[in-house]
Protein backbone atom coordinates (compact mmCIF):
# COMPACT_ATOMS: atom_id res chain seq x y z
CA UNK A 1 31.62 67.33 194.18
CA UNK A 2 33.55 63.97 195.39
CA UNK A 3 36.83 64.27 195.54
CA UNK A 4 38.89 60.99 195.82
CA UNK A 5 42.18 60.64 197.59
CA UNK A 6 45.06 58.83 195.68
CA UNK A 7 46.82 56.38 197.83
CA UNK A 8 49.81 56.38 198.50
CA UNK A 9 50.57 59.59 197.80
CA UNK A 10 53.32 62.46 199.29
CA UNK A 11 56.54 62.03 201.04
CA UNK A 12 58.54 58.99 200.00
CA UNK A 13 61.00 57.11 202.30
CA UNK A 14 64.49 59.50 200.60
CA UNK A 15 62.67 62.49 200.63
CA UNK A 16 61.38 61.76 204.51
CA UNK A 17 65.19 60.98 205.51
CA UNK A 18 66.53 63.96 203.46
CA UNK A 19 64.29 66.82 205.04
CA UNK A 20 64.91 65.36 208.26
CA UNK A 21 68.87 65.24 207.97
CA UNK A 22 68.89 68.93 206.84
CA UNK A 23 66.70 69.47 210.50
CA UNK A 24 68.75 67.54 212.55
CA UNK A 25 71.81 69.28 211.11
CA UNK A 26 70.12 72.80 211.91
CA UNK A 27 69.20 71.39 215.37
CA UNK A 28 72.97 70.73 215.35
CA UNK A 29 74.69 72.70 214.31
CA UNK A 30 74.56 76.99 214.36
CA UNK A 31 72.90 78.04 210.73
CA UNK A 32 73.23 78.90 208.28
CA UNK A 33 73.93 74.60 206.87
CA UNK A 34 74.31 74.98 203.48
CA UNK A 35 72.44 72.50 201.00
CA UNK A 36 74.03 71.63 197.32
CA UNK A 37 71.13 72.22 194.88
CA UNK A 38 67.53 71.68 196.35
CA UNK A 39 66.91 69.09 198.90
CA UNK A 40 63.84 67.93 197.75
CA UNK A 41 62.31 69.26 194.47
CA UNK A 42 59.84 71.31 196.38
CA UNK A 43 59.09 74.87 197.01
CA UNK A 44 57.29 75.02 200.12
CA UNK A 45 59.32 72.65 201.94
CA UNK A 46 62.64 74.49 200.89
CA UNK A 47 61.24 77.90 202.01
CA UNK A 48 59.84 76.32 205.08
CA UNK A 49 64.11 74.95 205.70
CA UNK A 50 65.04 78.29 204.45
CA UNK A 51 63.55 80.05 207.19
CA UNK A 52 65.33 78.00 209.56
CA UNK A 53 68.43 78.60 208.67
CA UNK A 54 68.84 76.83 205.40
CA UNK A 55 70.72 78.24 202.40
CA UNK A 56 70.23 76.47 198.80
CA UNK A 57 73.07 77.51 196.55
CA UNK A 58 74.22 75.71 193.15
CA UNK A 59 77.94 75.78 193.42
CA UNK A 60 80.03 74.52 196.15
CA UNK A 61 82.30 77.83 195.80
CA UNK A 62 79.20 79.90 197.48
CA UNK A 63 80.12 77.68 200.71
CA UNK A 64 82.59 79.35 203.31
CA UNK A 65 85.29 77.11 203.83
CA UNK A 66 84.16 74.73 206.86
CA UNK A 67 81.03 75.19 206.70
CA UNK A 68 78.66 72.55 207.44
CA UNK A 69 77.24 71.08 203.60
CA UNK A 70 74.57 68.47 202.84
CA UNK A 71 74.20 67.23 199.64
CA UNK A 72 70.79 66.62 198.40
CA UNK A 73 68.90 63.72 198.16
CA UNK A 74 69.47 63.21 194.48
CA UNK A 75 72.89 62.63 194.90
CA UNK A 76 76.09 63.78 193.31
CA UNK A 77 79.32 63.11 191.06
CA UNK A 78 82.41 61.54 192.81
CA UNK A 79 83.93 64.76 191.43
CA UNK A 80 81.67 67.13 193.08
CA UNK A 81 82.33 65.23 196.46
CA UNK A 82 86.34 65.77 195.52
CA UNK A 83 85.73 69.44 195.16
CA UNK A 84 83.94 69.54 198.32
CA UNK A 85 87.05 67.77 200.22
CA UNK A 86 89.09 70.25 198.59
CA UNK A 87 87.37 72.67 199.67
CA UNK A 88 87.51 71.97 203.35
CA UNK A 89 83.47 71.98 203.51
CA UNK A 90 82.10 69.22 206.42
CA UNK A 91 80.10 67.71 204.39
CA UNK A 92 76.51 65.39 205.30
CA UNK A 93 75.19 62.83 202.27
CA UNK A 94 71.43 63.02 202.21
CA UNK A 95 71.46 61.38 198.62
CA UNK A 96 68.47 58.70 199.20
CA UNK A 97 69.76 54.94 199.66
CA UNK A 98 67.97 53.93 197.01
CA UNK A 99 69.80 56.31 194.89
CA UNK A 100 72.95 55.25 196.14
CA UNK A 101 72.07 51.59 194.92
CA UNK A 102 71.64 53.14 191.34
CA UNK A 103 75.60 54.07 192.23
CA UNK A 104 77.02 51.12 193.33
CA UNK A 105 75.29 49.17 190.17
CA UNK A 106 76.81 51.78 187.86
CA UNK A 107 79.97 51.38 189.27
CA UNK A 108 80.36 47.23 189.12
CA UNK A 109 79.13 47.67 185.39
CA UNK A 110 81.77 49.80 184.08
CA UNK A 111 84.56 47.99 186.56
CA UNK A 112 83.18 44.88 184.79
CA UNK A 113 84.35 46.69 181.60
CA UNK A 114 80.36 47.31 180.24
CA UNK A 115 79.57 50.33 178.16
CA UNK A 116 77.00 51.55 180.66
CA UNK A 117 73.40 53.73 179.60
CA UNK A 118 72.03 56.04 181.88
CA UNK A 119 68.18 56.12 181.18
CA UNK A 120 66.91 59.30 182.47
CA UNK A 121 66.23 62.77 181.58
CA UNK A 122 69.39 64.55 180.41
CA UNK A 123 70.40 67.69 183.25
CA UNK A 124 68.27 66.19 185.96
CA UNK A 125 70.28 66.41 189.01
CA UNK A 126 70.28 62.78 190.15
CA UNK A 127 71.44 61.80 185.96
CA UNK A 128 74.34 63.57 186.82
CA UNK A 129 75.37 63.02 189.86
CA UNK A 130 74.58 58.91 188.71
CA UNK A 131 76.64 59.30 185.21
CA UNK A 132 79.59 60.82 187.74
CA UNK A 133 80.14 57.82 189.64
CA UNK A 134 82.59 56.80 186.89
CA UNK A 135 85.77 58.32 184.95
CA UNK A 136 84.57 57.34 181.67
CA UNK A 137 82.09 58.16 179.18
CA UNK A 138 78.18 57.29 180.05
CA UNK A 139 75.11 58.05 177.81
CA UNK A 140 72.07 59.02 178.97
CA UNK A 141 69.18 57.93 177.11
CA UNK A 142 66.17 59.47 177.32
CA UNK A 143 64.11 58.49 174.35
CA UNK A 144 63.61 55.25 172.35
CA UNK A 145 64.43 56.68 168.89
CA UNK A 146 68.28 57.46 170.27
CA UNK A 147 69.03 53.79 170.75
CA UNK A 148 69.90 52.96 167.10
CA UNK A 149 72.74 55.88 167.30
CA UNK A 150 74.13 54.65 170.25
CA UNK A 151 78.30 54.10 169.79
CA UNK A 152 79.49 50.96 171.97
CA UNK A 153 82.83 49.16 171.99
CA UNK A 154 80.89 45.64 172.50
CA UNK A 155 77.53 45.01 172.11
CA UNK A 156 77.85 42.14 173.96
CA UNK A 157 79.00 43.70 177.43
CA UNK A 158 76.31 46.84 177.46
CA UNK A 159 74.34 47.28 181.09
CA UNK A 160 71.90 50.03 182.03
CA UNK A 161 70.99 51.97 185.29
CA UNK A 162 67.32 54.25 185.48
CA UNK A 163 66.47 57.37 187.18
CA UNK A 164 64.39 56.42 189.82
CA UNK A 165 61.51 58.96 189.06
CA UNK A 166 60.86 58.16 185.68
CA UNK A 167 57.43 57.21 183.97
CA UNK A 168 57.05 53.26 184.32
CA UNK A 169 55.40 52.78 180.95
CA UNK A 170 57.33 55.32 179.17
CA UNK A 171 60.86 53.60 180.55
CA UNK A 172 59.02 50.20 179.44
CA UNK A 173 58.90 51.11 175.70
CA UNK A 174 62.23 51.99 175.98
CA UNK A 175 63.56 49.01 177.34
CA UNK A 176 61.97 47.18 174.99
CA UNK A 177 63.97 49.30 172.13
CA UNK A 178 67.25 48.69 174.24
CA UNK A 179 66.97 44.83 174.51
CA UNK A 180 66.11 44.89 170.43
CA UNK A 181 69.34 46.68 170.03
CA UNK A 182 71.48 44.59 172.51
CA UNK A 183 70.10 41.58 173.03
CA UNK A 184 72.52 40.37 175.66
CA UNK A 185 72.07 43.59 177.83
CA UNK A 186 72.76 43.58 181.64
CA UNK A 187 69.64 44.16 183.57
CA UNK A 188 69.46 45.18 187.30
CA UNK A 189 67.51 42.19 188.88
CA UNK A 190 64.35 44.69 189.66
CA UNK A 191 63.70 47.69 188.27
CA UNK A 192 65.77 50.57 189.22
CA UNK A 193 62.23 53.00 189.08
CA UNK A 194 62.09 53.07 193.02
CA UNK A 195 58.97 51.87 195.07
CA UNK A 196 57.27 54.84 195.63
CA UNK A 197 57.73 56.06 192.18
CA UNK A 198 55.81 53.00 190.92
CA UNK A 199 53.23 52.80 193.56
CA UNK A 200 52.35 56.89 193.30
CA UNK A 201 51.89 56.04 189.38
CA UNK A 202 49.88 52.94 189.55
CA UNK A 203 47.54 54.51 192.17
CA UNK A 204 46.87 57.48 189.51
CA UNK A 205 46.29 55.15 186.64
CA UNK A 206 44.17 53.45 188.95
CA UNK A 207 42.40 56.71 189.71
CA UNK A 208 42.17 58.44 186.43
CA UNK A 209 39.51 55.53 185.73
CA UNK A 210 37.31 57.24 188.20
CA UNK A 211 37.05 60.77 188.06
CA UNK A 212 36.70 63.21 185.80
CA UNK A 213 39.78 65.30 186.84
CA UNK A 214 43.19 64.90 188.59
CA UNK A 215 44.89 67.39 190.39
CA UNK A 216 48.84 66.37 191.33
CA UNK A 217 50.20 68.21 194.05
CA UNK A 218 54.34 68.97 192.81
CA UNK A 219 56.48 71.62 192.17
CA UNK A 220 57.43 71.81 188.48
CA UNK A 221 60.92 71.15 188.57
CA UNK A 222 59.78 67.51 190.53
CA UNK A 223 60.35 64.66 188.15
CA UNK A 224 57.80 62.37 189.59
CA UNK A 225 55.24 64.48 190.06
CA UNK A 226 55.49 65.80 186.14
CA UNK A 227 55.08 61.83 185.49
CA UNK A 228 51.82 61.44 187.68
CA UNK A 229 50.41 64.25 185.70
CA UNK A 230 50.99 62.39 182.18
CA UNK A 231 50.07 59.33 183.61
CA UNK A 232 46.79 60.56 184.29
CA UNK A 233 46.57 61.97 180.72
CA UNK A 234 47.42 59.18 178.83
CA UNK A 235 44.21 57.47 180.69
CA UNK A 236 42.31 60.65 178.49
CA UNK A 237 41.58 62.28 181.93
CA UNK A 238 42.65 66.00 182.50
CA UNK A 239 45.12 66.70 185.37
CA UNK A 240 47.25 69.15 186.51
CA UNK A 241 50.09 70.14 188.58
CA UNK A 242 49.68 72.39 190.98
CA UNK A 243 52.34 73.91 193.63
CA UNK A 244 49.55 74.33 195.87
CA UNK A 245 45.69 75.74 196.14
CA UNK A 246 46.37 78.88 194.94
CA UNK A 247 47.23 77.87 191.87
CA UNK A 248 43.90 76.16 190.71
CA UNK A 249 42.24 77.74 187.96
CA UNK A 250 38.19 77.58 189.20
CA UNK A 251 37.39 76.91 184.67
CA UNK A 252 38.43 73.80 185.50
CA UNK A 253 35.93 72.35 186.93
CA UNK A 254 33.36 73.29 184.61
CA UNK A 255 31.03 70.34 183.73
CA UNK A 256 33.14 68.50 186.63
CA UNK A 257 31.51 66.11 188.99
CA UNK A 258 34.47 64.42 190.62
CA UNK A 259 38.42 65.18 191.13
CA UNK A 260 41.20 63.24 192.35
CA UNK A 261 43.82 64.51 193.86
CA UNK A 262 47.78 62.95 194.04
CA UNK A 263 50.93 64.44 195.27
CA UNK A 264 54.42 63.71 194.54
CA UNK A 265 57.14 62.20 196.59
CA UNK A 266 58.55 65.47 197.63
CA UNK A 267 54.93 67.23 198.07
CA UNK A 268 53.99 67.88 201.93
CA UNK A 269 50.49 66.38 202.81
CA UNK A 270 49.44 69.67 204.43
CA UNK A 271 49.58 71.20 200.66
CA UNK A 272 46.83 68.53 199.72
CA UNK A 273 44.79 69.50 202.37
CA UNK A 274 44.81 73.04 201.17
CA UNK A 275 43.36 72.16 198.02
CA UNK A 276 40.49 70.08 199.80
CA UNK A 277 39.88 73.58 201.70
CA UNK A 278 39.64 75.51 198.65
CA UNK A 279 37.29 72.87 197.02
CA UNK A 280 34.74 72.91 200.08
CA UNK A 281 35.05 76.81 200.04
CA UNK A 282 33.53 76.44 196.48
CA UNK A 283 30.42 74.14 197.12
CA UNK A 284 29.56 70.81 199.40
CA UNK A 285 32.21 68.11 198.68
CA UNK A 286 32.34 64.35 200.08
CA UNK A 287 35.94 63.44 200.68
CA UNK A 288 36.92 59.59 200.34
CA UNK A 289 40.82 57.85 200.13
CA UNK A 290 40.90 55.02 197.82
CA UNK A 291 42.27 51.65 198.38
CA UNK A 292 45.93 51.18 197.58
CA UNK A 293 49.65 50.10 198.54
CA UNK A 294 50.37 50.68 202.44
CA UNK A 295 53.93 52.11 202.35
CA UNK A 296 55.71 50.49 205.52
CA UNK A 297 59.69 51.52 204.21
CA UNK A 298 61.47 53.95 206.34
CA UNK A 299 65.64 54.54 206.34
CA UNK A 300 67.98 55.91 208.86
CA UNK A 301 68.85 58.94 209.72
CA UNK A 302 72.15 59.77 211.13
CA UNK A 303 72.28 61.48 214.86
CA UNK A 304 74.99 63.99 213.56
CA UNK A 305 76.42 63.67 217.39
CA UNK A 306 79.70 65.45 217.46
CA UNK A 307 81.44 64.77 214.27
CA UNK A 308 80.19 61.08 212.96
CA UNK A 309 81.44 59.18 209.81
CA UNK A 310 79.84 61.26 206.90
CA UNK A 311 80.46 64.74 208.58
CA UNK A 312 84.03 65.07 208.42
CA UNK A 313 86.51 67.77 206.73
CA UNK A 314 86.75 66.01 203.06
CA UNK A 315 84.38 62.97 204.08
């Protein structure tokens, strides 16, 4: 069996300073910190902080009062953060910066007085904390046929913002729909689908020409990983996502003679090597990376020293 190595592949930039402000603040601070929604859309690095002292709850009302909050890297609604001052919690933004750029477009559109589209998936956590930066009325769109239905006051002042996870060929058939509609739409000056988004699905695409099977390493609830799975399938080549080895079904490798192997932005590179074990535990396999995009981008992390900007009482 070969198996080839997608590259790049794994932890992203966000996701990298995200886990590691959740440690810092455990280093920290005494546990239990408290995390809005999941970190990361993965399940073995969220049981891995849960065992250091990490609790994942879904409403900020499960939070004792002053206790030390991070809000996840997918970011959340101006209101949310309110509620959270409100609430006296001490609160740590881990939303990624590229995330946070997403915000600060959304915001100068509708200041600007544009009826602004959200293009996402409707309910994913970073769609609504990005559709909250505002007071007034956003649409998300998520498909090309609900662009004809769309209600505007102008259709001359219309903008849009993307999730940053999102498929890169599906959001370009969309686009394509939106700029038929409005012709004079506002257009971030590059892509709002974030760098390792695009690089994790052009090295699958890339892949999928060259084996006869794709396993992605993601949880299921991770956005970008679902979309390096149908990337590989619209190339006609089988994949799946997989939490982790123990969830490979040994039928699929029948007839089989080579598998690649991905992981998504949020998926820990020790997972992928678990599913190289279990292939070598089934037969002889050569092992190879392929060429691809050397990721280089890194962001801060804050010290959380004493009580810095972005850990205060209602900050």
């Amino acid at each position: 069996m070969q198996v080839v190595l997608a590259k790049p592949r794994g932890f992203c930039a966000g996701v990298n300073r995200a886990i590691s402000i959740v440690h810092r603040a455990l280093e920290r601070f005494t546990p239990p910190v408290y995390v809005l929604h999941e970190i990361v859309h993965n399940t073995h690095v969220l049981e891995e902080l849960r065992h250091r002292g990490a609790v994942f709850v879904e409403e900020l009302e499960e939070i004792p009062t002053g206790a030390v909050t991070v809000f996840s890297a997918h970011g959340v609604s101006r209101a949310v953060a309110e509620r959270a001052r409100n609430l006296g919690l001490r609160t740590i933004d881990a939303t990624c910066p590229l995330v946070s750029k997403v915000h600060r477009r959304m915001i100068r559109l509708y200041d600007q007085g544009y009826d602004v589209l959200v293009i996402g998936h409707k309910g994913h956590p970073e769609v609504e904390g990005t559709c909250g930066q505002v007071d007034g009325p956003v649409a998300v769109v998520s498909r090309a046929s609900e662009i004809d239905t769309l209600q505007v006051r102008d259709p001359q002042r219309v903008g849009y913002v993307t999730q940053t996870t999102l498929s890169v060929d599906d959001t370009e058939e969309l686009l394509k729909a939106l700029r038929r509609r409005f012709p004079q739409i506002s257009e971030p000056e590059r892509t709002d689908i974030c760098y390792a988004t695009t690089n994790r699905q052009a090295a699958v695409r890339r892949l999928a020409d060259q084996v006869d099977l794709i396993l992605i390493v993601g949880s299921k609830n991770s956005s970008n990983s679902n979309r390096l799975r149908e990337v590989a399938q619209l190339r006609q080549t089988p994949a799946y996502l997989i939490d982790d080895a123990g969830e490979i079904d040994p039928r699929w490798f029948a007839g089989v003679h080579s598998v690649g192997i991905s992981a998504g932005a949020s998926a820990p590179e020790h997972l992928v090597t678990g599913v190289i074990d279990w292939l070598r535990r089934q037969g002889p396999v050569t092992v190879m990376e392929m060429e691809g995009e050397e990721e280089h981008i890194s962001f801060c992390v804050p010290e959380l020293d004493g009580e810095p900007t972005g850990l205060q009482p209602g900050r």
